[in-house]
PDB file of C-alpha atoms in Angstrom:
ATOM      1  CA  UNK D 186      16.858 -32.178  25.843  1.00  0.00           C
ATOM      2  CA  UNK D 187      16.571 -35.433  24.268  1.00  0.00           C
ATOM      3  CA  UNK D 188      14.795 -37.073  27.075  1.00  0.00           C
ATOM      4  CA  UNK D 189      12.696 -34.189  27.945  1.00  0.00           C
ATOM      5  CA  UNK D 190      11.534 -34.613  24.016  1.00  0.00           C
ATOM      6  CA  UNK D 191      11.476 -38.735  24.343  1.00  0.00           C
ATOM      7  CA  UNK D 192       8.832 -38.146  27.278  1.00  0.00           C
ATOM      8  CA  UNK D 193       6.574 -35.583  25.526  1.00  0.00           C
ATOM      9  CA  UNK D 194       6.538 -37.848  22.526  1.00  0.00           C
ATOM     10  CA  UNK D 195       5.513 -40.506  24.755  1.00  0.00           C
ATOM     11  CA  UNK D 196       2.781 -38.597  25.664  1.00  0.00           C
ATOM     12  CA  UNK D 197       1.414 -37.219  22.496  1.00  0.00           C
ATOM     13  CA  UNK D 198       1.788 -40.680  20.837  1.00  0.00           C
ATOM     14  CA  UNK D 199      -0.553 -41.807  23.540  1.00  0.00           C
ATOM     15  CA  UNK D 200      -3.034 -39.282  22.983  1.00  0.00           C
ATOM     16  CA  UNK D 201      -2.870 -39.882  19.502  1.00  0.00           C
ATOM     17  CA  UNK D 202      -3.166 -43.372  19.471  1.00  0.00           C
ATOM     18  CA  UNK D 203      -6.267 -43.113  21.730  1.00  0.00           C
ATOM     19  CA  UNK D 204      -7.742 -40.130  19.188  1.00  0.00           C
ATOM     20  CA  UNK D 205      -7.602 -42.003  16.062  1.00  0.00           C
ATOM     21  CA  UNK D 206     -10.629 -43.807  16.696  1.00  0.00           C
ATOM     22  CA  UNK D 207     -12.520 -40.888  19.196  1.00  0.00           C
ATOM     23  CA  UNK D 208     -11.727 -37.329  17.330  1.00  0.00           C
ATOM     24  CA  UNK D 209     -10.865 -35.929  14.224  1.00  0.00           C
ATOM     25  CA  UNK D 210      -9.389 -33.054  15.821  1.00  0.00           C
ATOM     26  CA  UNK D 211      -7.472 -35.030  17.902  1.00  0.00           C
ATOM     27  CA  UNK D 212      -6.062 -36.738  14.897  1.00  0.00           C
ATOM     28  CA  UNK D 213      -4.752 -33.744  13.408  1.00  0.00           C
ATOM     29  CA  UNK D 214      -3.390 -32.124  16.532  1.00  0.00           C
ATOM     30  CA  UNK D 215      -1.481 -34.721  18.156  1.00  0.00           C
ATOM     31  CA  UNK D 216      -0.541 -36.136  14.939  1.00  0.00           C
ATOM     32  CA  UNK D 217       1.234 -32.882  14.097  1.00  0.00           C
ATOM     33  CA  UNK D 218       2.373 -32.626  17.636  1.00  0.00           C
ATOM     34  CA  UNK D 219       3.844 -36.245  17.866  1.00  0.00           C
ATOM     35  CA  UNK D 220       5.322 -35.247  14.052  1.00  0.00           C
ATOM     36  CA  UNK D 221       6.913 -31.738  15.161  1.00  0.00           C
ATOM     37  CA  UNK D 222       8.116 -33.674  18.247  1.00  0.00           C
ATOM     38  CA  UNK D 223       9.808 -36.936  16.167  1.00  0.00           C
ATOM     39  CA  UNK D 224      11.618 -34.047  14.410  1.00  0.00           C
ATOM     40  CA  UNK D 225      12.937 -32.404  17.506  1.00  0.00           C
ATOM     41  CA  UNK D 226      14.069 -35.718  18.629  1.00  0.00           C
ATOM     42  CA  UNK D 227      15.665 -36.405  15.365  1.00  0.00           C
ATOM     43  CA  UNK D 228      17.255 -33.366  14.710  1.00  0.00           C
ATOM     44  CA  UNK D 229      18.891 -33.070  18.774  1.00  0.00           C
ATOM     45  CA  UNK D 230      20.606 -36.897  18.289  1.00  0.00           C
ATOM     46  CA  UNK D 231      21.879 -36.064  14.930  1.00  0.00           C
ATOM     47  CA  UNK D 232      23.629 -32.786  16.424  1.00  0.00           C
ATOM     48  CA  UNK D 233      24.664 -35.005  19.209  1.00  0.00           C
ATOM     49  CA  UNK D 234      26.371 -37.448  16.754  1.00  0.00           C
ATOM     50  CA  UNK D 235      27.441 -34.941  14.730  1.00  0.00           C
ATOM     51  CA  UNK D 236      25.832 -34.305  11.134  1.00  0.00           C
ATOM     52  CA  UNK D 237      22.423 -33.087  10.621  1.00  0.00           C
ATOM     53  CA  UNK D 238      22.593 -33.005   7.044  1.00  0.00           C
ATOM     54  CA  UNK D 239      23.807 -36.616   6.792  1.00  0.00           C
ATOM     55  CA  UNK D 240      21.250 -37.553   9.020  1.00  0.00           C
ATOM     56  CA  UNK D 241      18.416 -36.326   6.553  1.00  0.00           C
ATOM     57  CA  UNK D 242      20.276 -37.780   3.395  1.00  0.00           C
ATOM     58  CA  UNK D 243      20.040 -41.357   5.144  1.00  0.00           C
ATOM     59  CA  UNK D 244      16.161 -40.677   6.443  1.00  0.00           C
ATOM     60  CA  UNK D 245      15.225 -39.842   2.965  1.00  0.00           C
ATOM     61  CA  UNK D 246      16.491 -42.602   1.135  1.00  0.00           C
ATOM     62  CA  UNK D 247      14.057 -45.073   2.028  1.00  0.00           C
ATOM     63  CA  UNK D 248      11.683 -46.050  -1.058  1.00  0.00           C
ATOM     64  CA  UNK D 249       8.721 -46.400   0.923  1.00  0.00           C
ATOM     65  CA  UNK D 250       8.574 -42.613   0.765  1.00  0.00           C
ATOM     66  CA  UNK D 251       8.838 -42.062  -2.376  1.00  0.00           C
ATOM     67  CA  UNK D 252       5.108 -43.359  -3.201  1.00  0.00           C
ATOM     68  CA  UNK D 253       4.154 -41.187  -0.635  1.00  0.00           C
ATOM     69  CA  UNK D 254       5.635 -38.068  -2.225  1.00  0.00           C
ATOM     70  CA  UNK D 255       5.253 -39.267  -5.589  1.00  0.00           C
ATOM     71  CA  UNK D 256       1.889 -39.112  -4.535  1.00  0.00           C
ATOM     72  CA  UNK D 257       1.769 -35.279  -3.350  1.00  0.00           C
ATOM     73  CA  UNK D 258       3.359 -34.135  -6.545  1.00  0.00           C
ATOM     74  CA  UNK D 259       0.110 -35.790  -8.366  1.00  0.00           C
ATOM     75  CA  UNK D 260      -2.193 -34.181  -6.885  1.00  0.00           C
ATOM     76  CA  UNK D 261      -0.705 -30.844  -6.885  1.00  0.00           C
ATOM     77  CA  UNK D 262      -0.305 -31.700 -10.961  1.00  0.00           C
ATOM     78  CA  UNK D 263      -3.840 -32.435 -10.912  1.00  0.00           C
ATOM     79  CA  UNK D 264      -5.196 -29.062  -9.014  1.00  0.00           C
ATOM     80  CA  UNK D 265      -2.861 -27.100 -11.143  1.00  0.00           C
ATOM     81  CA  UNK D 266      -4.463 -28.559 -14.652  1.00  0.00           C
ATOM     82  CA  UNK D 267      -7.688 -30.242 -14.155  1.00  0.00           C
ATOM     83  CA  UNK D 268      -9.136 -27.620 -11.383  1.00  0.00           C
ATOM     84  CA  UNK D 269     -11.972 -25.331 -12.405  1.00  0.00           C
ATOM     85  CA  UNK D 270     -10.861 -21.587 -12.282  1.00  0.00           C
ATOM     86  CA  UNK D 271     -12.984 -20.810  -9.497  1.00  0.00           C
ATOM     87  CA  UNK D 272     -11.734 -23.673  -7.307  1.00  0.00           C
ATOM     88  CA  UNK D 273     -10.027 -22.836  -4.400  1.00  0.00           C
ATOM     89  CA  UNK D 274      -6.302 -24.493  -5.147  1.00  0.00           C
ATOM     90  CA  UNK D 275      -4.845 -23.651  -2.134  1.00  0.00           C
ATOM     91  CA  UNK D 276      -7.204 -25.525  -0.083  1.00  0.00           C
ATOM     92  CA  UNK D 277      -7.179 -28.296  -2.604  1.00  0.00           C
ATOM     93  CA  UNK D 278      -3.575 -29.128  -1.890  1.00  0.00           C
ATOM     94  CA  UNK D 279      -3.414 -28.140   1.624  1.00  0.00           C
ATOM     95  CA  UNK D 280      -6.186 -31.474   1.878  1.00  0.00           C
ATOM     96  CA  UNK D 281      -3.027 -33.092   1.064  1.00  0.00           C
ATOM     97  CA  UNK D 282      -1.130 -31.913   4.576  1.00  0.00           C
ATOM     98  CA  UNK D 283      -1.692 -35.880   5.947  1.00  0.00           C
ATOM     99  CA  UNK D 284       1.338 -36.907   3.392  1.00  0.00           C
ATOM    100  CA  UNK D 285       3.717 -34.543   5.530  1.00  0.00           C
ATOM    101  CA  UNK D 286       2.039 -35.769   9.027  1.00  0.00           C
ATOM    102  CA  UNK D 287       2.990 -39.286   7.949  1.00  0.00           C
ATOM    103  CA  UNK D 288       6.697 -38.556   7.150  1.00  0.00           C
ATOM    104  CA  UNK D 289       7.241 -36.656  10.616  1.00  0.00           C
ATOM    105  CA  UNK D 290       5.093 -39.879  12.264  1.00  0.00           C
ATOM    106  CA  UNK D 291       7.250 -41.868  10.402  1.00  0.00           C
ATOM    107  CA  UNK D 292      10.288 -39.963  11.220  1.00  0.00           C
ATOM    108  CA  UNK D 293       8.631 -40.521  14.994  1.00  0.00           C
ATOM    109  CA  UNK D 294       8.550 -43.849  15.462  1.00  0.00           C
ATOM    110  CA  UNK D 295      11.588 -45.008  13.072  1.00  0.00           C
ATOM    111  CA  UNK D 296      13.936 -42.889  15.081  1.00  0.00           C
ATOM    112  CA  UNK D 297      13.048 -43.388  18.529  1.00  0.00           C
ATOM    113  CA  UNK D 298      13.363 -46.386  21.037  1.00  0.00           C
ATOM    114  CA  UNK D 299       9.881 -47.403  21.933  1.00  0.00           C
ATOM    115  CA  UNK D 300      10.530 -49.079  25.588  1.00  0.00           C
ATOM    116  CA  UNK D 301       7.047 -49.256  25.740  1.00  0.00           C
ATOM    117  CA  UNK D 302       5.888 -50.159  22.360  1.00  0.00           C
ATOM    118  CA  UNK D 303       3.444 -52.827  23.662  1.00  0.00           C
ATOM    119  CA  UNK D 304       2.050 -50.408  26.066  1.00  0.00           C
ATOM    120  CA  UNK D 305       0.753 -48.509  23.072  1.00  0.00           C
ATOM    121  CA  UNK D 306      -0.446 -51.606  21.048  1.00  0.00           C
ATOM    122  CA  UNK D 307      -2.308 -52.449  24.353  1.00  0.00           C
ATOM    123  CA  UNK D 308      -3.679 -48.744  24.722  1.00  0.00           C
ATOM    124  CA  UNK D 309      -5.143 -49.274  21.072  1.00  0.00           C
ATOM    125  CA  UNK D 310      -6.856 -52.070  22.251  1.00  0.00           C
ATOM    126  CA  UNK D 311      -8.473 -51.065  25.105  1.00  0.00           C
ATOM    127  CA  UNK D 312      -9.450 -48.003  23.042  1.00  0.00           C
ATOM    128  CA  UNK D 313     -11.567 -50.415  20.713  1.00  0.00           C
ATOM    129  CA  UNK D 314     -12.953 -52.042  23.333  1.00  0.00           C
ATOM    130  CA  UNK D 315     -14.321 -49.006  25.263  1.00  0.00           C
ATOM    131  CA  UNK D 316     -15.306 -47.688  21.457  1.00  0.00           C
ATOM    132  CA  UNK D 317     -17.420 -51.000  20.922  1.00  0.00           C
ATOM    133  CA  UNK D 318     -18.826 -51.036  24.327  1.00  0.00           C
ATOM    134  CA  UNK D 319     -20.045 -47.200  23.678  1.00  0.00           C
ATOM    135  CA  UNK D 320     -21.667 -48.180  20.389  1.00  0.00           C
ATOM    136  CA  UNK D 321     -23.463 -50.951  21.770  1.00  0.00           C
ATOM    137  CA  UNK D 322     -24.803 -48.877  24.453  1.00  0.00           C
ATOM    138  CA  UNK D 323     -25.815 -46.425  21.598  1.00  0.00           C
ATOM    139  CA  UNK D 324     -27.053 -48.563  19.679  1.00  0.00           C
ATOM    140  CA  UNK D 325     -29.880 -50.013  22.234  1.00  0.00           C
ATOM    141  CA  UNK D 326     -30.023 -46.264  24.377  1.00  0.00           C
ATOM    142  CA  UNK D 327     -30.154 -44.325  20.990  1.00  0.00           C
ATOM    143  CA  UNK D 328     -28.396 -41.835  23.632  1.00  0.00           C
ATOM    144  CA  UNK D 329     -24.877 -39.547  22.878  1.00  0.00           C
ATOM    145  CA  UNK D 330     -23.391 -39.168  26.056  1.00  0.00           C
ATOM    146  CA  UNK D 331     -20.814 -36.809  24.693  1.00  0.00           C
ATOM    147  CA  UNK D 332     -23.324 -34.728  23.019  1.00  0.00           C
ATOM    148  CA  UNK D 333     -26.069 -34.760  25.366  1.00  0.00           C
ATOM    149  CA  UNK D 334     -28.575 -35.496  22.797  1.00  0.00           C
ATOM    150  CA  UNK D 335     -30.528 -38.067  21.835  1.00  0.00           C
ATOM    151  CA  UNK D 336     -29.120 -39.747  18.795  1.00  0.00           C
ATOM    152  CA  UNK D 337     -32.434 -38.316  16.770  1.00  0.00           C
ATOM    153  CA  UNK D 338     -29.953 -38.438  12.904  1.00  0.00           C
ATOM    154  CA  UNK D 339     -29.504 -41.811  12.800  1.00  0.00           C
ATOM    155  CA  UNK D 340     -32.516 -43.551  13.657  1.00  0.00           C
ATOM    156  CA  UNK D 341     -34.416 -45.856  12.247  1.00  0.00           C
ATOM    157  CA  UNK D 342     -37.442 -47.621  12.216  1.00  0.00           C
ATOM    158  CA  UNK D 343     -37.845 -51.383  11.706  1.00  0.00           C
ATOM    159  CA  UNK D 344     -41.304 -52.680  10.237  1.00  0.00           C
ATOM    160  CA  UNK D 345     -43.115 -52.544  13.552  1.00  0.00           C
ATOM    161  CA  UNK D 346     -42.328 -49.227  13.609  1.00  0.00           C
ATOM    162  CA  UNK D 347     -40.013 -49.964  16.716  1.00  0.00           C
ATOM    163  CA  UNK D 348     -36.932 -47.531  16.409  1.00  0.00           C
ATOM    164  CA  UNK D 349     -33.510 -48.636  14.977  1.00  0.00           C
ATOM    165  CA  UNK D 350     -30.441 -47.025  16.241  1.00  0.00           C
ATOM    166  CA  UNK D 351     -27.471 -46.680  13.863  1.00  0.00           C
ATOM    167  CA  UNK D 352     -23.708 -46.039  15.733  1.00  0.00           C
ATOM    168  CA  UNK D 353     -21.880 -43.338  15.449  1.00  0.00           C
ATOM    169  CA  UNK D 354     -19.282 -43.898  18.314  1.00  0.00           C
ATOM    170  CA  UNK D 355     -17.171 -40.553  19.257  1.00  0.00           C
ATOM    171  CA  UNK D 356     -18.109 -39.229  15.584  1.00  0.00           C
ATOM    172  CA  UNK D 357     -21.192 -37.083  14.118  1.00  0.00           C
ATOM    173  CA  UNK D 358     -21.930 -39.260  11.460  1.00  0.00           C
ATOM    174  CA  UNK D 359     -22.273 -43.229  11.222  1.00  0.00           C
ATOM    175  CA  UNK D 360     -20.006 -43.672   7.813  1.00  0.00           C
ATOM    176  CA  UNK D 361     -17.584 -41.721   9.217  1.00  0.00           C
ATOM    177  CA  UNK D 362     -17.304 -43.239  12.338  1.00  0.00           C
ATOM    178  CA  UNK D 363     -17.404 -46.877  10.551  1.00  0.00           C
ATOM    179  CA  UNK D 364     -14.862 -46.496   7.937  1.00  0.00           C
ATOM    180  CA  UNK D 365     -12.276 -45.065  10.657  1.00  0.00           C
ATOM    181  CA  UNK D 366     -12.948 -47.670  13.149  1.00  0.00           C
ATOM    182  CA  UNK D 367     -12.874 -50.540  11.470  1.00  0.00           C
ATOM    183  CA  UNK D 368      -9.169 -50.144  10.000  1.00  0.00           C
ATOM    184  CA  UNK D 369      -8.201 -49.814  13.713  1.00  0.00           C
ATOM    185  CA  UNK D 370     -10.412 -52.382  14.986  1.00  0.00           C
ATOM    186  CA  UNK D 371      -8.326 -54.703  13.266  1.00  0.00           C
ATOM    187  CA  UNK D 372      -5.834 -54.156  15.887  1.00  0.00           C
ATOM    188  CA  UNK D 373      -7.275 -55.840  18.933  1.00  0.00           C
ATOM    189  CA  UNK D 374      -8.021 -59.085  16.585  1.00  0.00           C
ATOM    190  CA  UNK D 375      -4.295 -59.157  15.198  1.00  0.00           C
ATOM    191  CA  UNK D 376      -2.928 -58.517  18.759  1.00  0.00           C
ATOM    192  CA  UNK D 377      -5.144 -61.884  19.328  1.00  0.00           C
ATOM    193  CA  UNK D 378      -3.596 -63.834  16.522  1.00  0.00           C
ATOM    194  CA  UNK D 379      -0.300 -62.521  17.518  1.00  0.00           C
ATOM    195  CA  UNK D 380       0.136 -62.871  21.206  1.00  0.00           C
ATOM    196  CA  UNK D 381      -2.335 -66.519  21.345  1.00  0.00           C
ATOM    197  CA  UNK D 382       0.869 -68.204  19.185  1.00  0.00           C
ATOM    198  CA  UNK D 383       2.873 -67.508  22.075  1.00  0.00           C
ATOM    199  CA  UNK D 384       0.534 -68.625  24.890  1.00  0.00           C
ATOM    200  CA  UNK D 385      -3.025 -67.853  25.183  1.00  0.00           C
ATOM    201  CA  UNK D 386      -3.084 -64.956  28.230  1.00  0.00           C
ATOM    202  CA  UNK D 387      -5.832 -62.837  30.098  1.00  0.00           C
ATOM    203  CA  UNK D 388      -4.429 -59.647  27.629  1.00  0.00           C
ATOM    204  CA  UNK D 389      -4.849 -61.895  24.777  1.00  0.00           C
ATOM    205  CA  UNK D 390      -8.483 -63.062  25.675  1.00  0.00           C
ATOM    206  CA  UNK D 391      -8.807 -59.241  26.317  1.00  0.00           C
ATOM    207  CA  UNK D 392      -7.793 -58.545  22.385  1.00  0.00           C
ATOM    208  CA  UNK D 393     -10.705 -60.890  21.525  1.00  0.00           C
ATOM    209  CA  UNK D 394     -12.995 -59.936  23.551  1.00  0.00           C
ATOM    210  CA  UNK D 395     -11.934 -56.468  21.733  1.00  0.00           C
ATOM    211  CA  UNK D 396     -12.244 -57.616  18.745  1.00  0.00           C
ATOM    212  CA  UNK D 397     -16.164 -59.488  19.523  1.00  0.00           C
ATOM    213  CA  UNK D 398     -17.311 -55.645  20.625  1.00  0.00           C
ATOM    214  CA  UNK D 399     -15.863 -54.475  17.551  1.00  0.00           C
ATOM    215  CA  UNK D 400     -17.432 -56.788  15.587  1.00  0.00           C
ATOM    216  CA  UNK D 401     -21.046 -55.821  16.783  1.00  0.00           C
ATOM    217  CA  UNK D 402     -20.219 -52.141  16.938  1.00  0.00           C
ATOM    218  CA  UNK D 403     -19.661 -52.091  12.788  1.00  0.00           C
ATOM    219  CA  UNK D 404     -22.491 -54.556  12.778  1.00  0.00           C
ATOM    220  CA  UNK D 405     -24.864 -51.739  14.544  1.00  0.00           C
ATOM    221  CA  UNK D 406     -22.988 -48.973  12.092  1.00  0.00           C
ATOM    222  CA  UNK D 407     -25.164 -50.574   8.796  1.00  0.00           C
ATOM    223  CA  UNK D 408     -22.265 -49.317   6.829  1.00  0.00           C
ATOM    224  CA  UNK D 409     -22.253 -52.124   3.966  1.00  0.00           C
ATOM    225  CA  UNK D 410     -18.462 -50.977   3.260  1.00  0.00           C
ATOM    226  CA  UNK D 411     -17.103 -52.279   6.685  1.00  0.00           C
ATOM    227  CA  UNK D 412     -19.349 -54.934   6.465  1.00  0.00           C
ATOM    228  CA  UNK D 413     -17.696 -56.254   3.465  1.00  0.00           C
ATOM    229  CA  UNK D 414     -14.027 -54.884   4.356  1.00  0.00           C
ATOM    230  CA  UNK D 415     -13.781 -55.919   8.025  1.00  0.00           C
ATOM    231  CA  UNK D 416     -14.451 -59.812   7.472  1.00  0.00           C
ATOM    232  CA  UNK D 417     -11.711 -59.780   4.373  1.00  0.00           C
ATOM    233  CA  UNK D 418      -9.335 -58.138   6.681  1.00  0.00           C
ATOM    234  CA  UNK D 419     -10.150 -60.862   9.172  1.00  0.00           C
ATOM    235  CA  UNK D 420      -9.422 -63.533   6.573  1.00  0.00           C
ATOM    236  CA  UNK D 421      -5.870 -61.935   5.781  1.00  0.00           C
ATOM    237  CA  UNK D 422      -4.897 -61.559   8.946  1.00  0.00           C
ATOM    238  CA  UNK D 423      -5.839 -65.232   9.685  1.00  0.00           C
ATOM    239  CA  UNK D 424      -3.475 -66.594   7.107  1.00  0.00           C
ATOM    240  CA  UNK D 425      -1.249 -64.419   7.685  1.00  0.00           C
ATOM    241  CA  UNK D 426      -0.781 -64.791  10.775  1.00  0.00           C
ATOM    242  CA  UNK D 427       0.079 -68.914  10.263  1.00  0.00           C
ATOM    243  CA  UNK D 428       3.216 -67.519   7.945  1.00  0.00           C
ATOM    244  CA  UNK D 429       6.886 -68.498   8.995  1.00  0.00           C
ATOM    245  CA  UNK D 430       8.030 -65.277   9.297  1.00  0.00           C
ATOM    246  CA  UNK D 431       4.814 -63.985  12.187  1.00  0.00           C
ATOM    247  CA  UNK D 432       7.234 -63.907  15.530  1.00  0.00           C
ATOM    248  CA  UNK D 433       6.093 -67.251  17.723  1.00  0.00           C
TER     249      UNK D 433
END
């Protein structure tokens, strides 16, 4: 059972990975998938070992959950007292579901034996780069291919009254596509910084050359957020990245 489980997390973790910066929808299903999976898993090798219940007590006593839930009681505090009568509470704190997700990810990943965990980090990154390459298409096409449309919301026009095509990506709307992307865009530039201290490869000029398309995609967004947040995440990740402690 445990293998069968191993190989469908696999799977889902895949589809996640690649969904976190294409769908919404995809987020939330095979982030609960890959969560109620991680669970499985956990809960079959602690009744192999012997002990579920000790097996929980040790998975909860890490403090980096306790933000988290911390977190979930506040703003179950806050529907309870500061929400208008005619608010709808239960939706209110079921917006709040992602804390949960992230345990069971968590729960995922910290309790399973990723044989291939550079086969996802290099998934991610080709995942950016097709993403970029899309947007820059978009932008210059002002086509969706996945909607079959042209892309008539976010356009533009510059002062010769030329039109100006603003990205969306795999989203419906330009701010949400930016602020998503660029967190993960990070990736293919740290996977870069990362891998070229070991020895400069074709998969690491592939991470830039990731990282370049992302780059011009949030350029072609015109989201000022992720114009300001995306080079400050750049500088971090440069210095840290020439820390001791970054694997050589």
């Amino acid at each position: 059972m445990s293998k069968l489980l191993s190989k469908a997390l696999v799977v889902s973790l895949a589809l996640y990975v690649v969904s976190l910066q294409t769908s919404m929808a995809g987020m939330e299903i095979f982030g609960w998938l890959s969560g109620i999976l991680g669970l499985a898993l956990f809960i079959s090798k602690a009744r192999s070992s012997g002990g579920v219940g000790s097996a929980f007590r040790k998975f909860l006593i890490p403090a980096v959950d306790h933000p988290v839930l911390s977190l979930f009681v506040v703003i179950v505090l806050g529907v309870l007292i500061a929400a208008p009568p005619e608010a709808d509470k239960v939706f209110a704190i079921g917006s709040a579901r992602w804390i949960f997700m992230f345990l069971l990810l968590r729960m995922a990943m910290s309790n399973f034996e990723f044989r291939n965990a550079e086969g996802f980090l290099r998934l991610g990154v080709v995942v950016a780069a097709v993403v970029g390459a899309y947007c820059i298409f978009q932008h210059f096409a002002g086509i969706d291919l996945i909607r079959g449309a042209p892309n008539t919301y976010a356009i533009f026009l510059r002062d010769d009254g030329s039109p100006y095509y603003r990205v969306e990506g795999f989203f419906t709307l330009p701010t949400t596509f930016a602020h998503n992307y660029a967190q993960w865009a990070c990736l293919p530039f740290a996977y870069f910084l990362v891998r070229s201290r070991q020895k400069i490869s074709a998969l690491s000029g592939f991470a830039l050359f990731s990282a370049i398309l992302a780059c011009v995609a949030i350029l072609f967004s015109l989201t000022r957020g992720t114009w300001i947040s995306f080079p400050i995440a750049f500088v971090v990740m440069v210095g840290l990245s020439r820390k001791d402690w970054i694997p050589k």
